CSV table of N, CA and C in Angstrom, one decimal:
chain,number,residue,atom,x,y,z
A,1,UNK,N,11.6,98.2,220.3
A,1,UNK,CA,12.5,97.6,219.4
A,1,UNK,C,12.7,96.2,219.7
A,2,UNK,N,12.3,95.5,218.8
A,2,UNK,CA,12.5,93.9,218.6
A,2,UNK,C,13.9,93.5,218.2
A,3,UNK,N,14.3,92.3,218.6
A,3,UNK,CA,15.4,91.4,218.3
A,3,UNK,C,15.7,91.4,216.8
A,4,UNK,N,14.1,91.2,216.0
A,4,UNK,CA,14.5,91.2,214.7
A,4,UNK,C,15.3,92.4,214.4
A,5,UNK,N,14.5,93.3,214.8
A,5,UNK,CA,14.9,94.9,214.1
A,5,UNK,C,16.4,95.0,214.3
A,6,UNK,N,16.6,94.4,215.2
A,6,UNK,CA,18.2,95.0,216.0
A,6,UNK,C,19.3,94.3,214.8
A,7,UNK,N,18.2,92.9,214.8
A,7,UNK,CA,19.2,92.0,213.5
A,7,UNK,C,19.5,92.5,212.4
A,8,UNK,N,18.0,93.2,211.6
A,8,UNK,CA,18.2,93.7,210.7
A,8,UNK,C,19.3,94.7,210.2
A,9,UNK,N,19.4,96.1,211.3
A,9,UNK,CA,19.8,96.7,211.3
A,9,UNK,C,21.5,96.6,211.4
A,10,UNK,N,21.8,95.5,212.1
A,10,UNK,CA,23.3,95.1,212.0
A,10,UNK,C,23.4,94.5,210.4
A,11,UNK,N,22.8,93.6,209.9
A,11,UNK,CA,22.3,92.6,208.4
A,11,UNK,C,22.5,94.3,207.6
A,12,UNK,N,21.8,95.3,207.6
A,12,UNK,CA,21.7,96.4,206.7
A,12,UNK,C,23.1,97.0,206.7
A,13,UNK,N,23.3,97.8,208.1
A,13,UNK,CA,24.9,98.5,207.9
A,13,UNK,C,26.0,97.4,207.6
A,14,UNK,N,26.3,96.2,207.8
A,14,UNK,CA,27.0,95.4,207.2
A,14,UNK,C,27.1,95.0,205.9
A,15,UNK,N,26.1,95.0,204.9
A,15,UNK,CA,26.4,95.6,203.3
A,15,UNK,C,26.7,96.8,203.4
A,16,UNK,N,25.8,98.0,203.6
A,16,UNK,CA,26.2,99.2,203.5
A,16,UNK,C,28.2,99.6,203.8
A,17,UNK,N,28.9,98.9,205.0
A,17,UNK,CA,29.6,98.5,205.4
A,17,UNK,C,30.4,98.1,204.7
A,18,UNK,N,30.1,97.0,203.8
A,18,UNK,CA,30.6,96.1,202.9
A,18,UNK,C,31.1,97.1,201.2
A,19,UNK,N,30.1,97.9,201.0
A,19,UNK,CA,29.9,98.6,200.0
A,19,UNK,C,31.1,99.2,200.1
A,20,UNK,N,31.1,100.0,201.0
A,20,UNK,CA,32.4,100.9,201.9
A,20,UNK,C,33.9,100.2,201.1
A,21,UNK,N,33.7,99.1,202.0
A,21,UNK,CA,35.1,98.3,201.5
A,21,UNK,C,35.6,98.1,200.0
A,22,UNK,N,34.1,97.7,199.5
A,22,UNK,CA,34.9,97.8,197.8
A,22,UNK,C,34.8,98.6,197.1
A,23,UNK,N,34.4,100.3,197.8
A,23,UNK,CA,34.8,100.9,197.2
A,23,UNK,C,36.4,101.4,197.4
A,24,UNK,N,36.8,101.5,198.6
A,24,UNK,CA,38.0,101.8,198.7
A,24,UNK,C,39.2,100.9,198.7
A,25,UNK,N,38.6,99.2,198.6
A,25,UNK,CA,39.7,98.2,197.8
A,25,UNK,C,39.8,99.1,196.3
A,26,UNK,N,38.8,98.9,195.7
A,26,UNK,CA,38.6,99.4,194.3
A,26,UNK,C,39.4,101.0,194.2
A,27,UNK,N,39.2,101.6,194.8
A,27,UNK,CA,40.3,102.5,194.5
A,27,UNK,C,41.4,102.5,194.7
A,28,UNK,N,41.9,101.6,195.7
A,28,UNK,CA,43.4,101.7,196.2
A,28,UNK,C,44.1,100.7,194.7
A,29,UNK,N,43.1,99.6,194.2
A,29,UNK,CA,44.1,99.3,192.8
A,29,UNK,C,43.9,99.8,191.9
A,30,UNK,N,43.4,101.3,192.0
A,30,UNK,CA,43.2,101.7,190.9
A,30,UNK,C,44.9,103.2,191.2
A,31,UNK,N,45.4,103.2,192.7
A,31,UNK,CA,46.5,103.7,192.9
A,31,UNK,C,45.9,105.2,193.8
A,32,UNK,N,44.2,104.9,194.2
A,32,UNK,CA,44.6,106.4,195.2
A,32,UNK,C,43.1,105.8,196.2
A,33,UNK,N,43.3,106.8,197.1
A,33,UNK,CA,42.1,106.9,198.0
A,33,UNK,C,40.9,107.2,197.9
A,34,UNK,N,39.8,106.2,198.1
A,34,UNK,CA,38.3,106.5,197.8
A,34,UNK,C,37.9,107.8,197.9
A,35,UNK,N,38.2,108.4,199.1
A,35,UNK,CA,37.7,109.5,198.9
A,35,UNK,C,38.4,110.5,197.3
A,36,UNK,N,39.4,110.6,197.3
A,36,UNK,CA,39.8,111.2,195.9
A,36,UNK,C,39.0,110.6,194.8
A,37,UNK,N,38.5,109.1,194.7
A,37,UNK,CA,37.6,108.6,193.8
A,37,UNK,C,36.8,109.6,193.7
A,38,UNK,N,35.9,109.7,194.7
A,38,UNK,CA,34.6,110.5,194.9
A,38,UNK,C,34.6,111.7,194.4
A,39,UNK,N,35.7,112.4,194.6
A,39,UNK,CA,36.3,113.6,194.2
A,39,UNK,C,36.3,113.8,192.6
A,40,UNK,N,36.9,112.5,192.1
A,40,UNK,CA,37.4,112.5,190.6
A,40,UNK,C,36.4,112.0,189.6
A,41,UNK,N,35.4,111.3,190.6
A,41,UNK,CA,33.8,110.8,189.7
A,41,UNK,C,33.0,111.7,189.6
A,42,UNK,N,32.9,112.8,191.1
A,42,UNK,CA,32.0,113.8,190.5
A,42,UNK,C,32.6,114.8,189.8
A,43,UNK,N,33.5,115.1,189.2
A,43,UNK,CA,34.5,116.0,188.3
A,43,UNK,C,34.4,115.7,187.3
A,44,UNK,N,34.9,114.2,186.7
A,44,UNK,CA,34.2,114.0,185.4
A,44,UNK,C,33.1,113.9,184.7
A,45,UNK,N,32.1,113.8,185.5
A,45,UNK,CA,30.7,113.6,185.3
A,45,UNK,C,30.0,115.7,184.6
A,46,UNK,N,30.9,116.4,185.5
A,46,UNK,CA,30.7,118.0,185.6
A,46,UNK,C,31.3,118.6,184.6
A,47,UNK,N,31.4,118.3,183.1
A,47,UNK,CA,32.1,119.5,182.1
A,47,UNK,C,32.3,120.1,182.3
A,48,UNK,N,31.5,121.8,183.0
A,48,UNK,CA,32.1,122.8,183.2
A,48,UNK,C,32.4,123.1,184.4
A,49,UNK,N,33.1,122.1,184.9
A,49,UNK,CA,33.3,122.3,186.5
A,49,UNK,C,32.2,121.9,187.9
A,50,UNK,N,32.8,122.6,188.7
A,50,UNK,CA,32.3,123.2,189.8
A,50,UNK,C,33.0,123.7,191.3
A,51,UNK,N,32.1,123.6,191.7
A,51,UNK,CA,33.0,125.0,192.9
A,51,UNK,C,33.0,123.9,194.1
A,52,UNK,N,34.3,123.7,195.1
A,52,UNK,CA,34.5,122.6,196.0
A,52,UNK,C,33.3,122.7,197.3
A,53,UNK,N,32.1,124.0,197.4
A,53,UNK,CA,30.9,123.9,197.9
A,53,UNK,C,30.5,122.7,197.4
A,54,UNK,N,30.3,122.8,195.9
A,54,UNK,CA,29.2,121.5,195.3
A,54,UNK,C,29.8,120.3,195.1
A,55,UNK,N,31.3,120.4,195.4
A,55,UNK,CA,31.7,119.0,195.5
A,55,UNK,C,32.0,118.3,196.8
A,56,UNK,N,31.6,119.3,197.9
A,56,UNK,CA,31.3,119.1,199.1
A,56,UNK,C,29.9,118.0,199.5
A,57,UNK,N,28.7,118.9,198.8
A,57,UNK,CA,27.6,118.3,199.0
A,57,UNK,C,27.5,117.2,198.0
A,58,UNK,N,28.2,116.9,196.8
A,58,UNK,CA,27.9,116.0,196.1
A,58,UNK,C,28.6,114.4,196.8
A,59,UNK,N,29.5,114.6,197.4
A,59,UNK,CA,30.3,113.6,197.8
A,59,UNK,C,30.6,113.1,199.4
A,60,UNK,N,29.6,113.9,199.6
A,60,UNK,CA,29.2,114.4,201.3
A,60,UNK,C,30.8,114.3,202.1
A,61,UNK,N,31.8,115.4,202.1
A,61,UNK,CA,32.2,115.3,202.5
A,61,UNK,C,33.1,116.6,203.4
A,62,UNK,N,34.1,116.6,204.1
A,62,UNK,CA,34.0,118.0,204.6
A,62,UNK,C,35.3,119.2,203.6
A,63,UNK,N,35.0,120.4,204.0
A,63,UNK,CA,35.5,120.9,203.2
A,63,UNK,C,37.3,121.1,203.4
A,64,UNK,N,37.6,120.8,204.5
A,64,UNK,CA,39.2,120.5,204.4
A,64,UNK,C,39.7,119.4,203.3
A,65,UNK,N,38.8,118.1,203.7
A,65,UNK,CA,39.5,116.6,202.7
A,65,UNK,C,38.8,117.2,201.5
A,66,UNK,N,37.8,117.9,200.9
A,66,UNK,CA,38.1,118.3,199.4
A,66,UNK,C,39.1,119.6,198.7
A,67,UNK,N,39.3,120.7,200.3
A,67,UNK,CA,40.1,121.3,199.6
A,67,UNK,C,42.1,120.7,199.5
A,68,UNK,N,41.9,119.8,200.3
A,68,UNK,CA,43.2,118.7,200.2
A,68,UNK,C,43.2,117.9,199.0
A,69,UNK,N,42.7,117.1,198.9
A,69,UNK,CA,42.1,116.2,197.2
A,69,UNK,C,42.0,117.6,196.1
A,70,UNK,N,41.6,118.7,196.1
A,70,UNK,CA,41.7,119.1,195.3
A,70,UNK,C,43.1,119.9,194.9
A,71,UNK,N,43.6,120.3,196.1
A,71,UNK,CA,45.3,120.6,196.1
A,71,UNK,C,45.7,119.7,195.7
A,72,UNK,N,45.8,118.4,195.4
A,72,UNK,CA,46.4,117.8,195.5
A,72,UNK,C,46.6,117.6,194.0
A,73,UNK,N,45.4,117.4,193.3
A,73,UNK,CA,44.8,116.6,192.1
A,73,UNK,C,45.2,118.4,190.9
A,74,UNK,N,45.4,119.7,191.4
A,74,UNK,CA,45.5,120.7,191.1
A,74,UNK,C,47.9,120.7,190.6
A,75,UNK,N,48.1,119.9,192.0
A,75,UNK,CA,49.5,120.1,191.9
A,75,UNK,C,49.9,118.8,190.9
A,76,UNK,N,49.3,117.5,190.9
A,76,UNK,CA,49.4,116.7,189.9
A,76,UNK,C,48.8,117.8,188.7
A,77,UNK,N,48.5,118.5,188.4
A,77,UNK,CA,47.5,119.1,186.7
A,77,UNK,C,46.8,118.5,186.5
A,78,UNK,N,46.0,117.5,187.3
A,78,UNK,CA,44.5,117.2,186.9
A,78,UNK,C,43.5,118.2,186.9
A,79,UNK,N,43.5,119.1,187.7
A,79,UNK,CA,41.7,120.0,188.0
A,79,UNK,C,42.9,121.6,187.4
A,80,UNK,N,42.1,122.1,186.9
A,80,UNK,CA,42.2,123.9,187.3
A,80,UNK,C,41.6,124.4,188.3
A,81,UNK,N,42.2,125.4,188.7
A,81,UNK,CA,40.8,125.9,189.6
A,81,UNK,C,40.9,127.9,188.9
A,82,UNK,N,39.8,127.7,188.8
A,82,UNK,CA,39.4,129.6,188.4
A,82,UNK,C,38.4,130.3,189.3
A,83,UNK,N,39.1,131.3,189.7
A,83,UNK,CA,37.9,132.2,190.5
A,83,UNK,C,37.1,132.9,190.1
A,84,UNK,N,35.4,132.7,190.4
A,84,UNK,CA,35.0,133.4,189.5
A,84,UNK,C,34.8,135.3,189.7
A,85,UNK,N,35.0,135.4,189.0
A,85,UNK,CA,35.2,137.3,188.5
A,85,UNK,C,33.8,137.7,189.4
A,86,UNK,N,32.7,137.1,189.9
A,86,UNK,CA,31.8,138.2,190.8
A,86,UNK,C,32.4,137.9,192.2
A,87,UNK,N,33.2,136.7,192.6
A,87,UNK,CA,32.8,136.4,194.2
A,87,UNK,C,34.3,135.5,193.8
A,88,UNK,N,35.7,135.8,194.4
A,88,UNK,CA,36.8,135.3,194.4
A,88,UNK,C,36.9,134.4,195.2
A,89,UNK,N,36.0,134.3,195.9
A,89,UNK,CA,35.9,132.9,196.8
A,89,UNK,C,35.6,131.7,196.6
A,90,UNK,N,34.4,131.7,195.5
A,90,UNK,CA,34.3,130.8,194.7
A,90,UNK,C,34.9,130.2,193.6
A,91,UNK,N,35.2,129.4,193.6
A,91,UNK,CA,36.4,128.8,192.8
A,91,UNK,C,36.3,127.4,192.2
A,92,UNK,N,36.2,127.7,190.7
A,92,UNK,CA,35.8,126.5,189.9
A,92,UNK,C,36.7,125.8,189.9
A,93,UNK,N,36.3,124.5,189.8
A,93,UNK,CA,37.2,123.4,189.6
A,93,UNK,C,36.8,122.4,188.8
A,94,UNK,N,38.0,122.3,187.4
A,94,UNK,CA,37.4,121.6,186.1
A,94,UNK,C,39.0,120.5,185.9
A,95,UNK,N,38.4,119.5,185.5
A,95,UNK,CA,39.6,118.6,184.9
A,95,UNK,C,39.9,119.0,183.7
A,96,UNK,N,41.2,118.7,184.2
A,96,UNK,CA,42.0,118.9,182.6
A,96,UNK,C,41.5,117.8,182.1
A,97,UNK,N,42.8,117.3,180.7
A,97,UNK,CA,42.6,116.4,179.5
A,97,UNK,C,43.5,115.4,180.3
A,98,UNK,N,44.5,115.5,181.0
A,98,UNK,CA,45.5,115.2,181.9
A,98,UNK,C,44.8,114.0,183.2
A,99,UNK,N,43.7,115.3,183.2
A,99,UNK,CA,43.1,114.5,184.3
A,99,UNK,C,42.0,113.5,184.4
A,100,UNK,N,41.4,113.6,183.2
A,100,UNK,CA,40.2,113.2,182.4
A,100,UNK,C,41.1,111.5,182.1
A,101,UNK,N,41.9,111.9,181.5
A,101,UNK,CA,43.2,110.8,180.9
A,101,UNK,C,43.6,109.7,182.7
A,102,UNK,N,43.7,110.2,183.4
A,102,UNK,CA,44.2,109.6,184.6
A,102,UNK,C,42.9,108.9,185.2
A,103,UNK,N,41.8,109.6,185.2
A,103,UNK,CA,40.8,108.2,185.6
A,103,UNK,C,39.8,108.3,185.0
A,104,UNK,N,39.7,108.8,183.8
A,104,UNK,CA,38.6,107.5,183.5
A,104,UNK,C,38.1,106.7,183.2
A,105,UNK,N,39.1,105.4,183.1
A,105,UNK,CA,39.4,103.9,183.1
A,105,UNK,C,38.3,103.6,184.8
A,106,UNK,N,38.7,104.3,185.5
A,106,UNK,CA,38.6,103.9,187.3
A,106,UNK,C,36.8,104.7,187.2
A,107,UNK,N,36.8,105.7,186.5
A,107,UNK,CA,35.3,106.3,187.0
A,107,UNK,C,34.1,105.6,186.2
A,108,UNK,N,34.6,105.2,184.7
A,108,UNK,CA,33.7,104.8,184.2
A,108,UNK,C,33.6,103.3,184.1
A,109,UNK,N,34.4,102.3,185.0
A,109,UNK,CA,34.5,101.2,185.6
A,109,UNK,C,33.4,101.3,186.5
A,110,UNK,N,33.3,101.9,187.6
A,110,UNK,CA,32.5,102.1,189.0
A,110,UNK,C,31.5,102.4,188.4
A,111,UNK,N,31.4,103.4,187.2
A,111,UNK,CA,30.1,103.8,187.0
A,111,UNK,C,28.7,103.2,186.5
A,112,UNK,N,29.6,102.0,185.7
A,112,UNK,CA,29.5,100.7,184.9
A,112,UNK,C,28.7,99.9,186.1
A,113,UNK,N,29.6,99.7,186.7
A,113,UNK,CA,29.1,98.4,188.0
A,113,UNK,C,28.2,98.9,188.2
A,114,UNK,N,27.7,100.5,189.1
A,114,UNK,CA,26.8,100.5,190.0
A,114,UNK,C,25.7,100.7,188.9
A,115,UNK,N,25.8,101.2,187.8
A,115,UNK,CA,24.4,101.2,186.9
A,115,UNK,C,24.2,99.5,186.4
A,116,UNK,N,24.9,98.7,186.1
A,116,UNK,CA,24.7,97.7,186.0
A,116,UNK,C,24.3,96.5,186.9
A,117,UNK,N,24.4,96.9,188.1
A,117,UNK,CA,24.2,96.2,189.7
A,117,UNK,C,22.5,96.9,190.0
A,118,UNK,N,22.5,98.1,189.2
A,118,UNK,CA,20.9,98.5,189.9
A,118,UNK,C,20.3,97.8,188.7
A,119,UNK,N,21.0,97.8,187.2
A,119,UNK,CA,19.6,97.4,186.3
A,119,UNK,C,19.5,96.1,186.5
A,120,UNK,N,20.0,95.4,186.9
A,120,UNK,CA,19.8,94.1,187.7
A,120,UNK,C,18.2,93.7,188.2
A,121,UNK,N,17.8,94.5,189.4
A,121,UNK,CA,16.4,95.2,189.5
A,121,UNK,C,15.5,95.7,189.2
A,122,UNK,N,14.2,95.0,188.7
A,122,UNK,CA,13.5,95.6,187.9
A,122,UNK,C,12.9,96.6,188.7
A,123,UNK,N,12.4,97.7,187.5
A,123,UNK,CA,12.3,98.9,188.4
A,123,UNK,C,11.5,99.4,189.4
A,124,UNK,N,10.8,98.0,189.7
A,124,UNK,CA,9.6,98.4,190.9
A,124,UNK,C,10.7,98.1,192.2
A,125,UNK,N,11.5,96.6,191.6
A,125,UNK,CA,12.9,96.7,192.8
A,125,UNK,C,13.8,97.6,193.0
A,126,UNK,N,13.8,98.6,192.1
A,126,UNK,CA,14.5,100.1,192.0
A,126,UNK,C,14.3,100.7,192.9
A,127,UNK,N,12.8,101.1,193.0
A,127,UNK,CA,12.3,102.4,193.3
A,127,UNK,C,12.4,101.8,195.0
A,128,UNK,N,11.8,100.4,194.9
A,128,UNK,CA,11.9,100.0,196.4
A,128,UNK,C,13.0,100.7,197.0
A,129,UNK,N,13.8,100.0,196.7
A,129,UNK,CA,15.6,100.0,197.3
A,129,UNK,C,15.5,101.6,197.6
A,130,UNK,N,15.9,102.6,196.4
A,130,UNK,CA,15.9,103.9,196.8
A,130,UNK,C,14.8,104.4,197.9
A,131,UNK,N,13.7,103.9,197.7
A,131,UNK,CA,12.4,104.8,198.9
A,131,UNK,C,13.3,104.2,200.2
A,132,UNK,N,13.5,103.5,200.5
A,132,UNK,CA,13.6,102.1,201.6
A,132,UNK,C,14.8,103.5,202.2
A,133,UNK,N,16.0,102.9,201.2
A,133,UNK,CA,17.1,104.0,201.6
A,133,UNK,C,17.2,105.3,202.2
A,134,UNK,N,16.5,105.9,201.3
A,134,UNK,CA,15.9,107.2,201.8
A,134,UNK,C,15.2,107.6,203.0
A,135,UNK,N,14.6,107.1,203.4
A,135,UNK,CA,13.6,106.2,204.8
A,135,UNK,C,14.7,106.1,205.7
A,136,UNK,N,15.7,105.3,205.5
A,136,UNK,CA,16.5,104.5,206.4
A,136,UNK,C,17.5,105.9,206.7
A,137,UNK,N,18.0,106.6,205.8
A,137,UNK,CA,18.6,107.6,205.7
A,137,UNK,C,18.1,108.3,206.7
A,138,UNK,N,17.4,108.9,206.5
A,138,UNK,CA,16.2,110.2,206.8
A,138,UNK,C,16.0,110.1,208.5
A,139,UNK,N,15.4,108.6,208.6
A,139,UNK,CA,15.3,108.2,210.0
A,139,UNK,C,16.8,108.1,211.0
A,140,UNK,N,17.6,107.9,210.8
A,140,UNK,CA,19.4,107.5,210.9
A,140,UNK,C,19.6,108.6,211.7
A,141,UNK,N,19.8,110.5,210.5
A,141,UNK,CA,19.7,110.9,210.4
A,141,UNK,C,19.1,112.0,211.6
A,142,UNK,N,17.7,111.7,211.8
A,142,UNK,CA,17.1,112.1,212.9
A,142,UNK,C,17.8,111.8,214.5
A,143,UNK,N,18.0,110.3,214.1
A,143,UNK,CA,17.8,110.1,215.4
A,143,UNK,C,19.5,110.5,216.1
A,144,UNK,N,20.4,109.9,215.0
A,144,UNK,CA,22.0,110.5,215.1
A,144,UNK,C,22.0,111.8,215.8
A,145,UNK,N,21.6,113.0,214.9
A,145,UNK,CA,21.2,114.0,216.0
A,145,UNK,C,20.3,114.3,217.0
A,146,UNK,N,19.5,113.7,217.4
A,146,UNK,CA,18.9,113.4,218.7
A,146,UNK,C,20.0,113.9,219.8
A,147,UNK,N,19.7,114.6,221.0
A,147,UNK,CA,20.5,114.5,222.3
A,147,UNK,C,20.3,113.3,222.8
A,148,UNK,N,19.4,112.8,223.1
A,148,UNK,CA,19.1,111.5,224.2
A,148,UNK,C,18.3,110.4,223.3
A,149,UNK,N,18.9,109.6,224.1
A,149,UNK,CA,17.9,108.1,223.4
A,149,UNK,C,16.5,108.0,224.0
A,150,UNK,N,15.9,107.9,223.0
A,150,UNK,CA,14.5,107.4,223.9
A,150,UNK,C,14.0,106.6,224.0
């Protein structure tokens, strides 16, 4: 591992880093916590729901802070939640009109920027960015769960 690499890698998590921050400035003026953003962007995007499994993996997050965000967003009457009739464990979760009504001013703002920040890039600088990411991911990933450094 080279000096550059080491640079880089601080230069990379420091946007990534950075991203972090305005999403969660950007949600606190919009009046709630990023993570409930995450919560409320993949909800509206889902018409007929989904089950807080898939909102788990969509928003990578654990399943206590989505079943809390969605308590939460359920006791305001933003989400329903219905069980479904094979397996009562699973349990849909759909926005109301209530809820739909409460953000999405804030979802289709964010949604706006980040599709507008990638078309920015033409698509060969697209595909870069995502492979690159993916890569960077993937490798992170590995090594994070690694026992030992090598």
């Amino acid at each position: 591992m080279t000096g550059e690499d080491k640079k880089n890698a601080y230069l990379y998590c420091k946007f990534r880093d950075q991203q972090f921050a305005l999403y969660d400035e950007y949600a606190k003026r919009q009046g709630m916590m990023m993570k409930t953003l995450l919560v409320l962007n993949a909800l509206f995007y889902a018409k007929e729901g989904m089950t807080q499994a898939e909102i788990c993996r969509r928003t990578f997050q654990s399943k206590q802070t989505v079943n809390s965000i969605v308590r939460n967003l359920w006791t305001d009457s933003y989400v329903t939640i219905t069980e479904s009739p094979e397996d009562r464990r699973n349990k849909t979760v759909q926005m109301t009109d209530a809820g739909r009504a409460y953000c999405e001013k804030a979802v289709r703002h964010i949604t706006w920027a980040e599709d507008t920040a990638m078309a920015l890039f033409s698509p060969e600088e697209q595909k870069q960015l995502i492979d690159l990411s993916r890569t960077f991911t993937g490798n992170l990933t590995m090594l994070v769960n690694q026992e030992t450094e090598e």
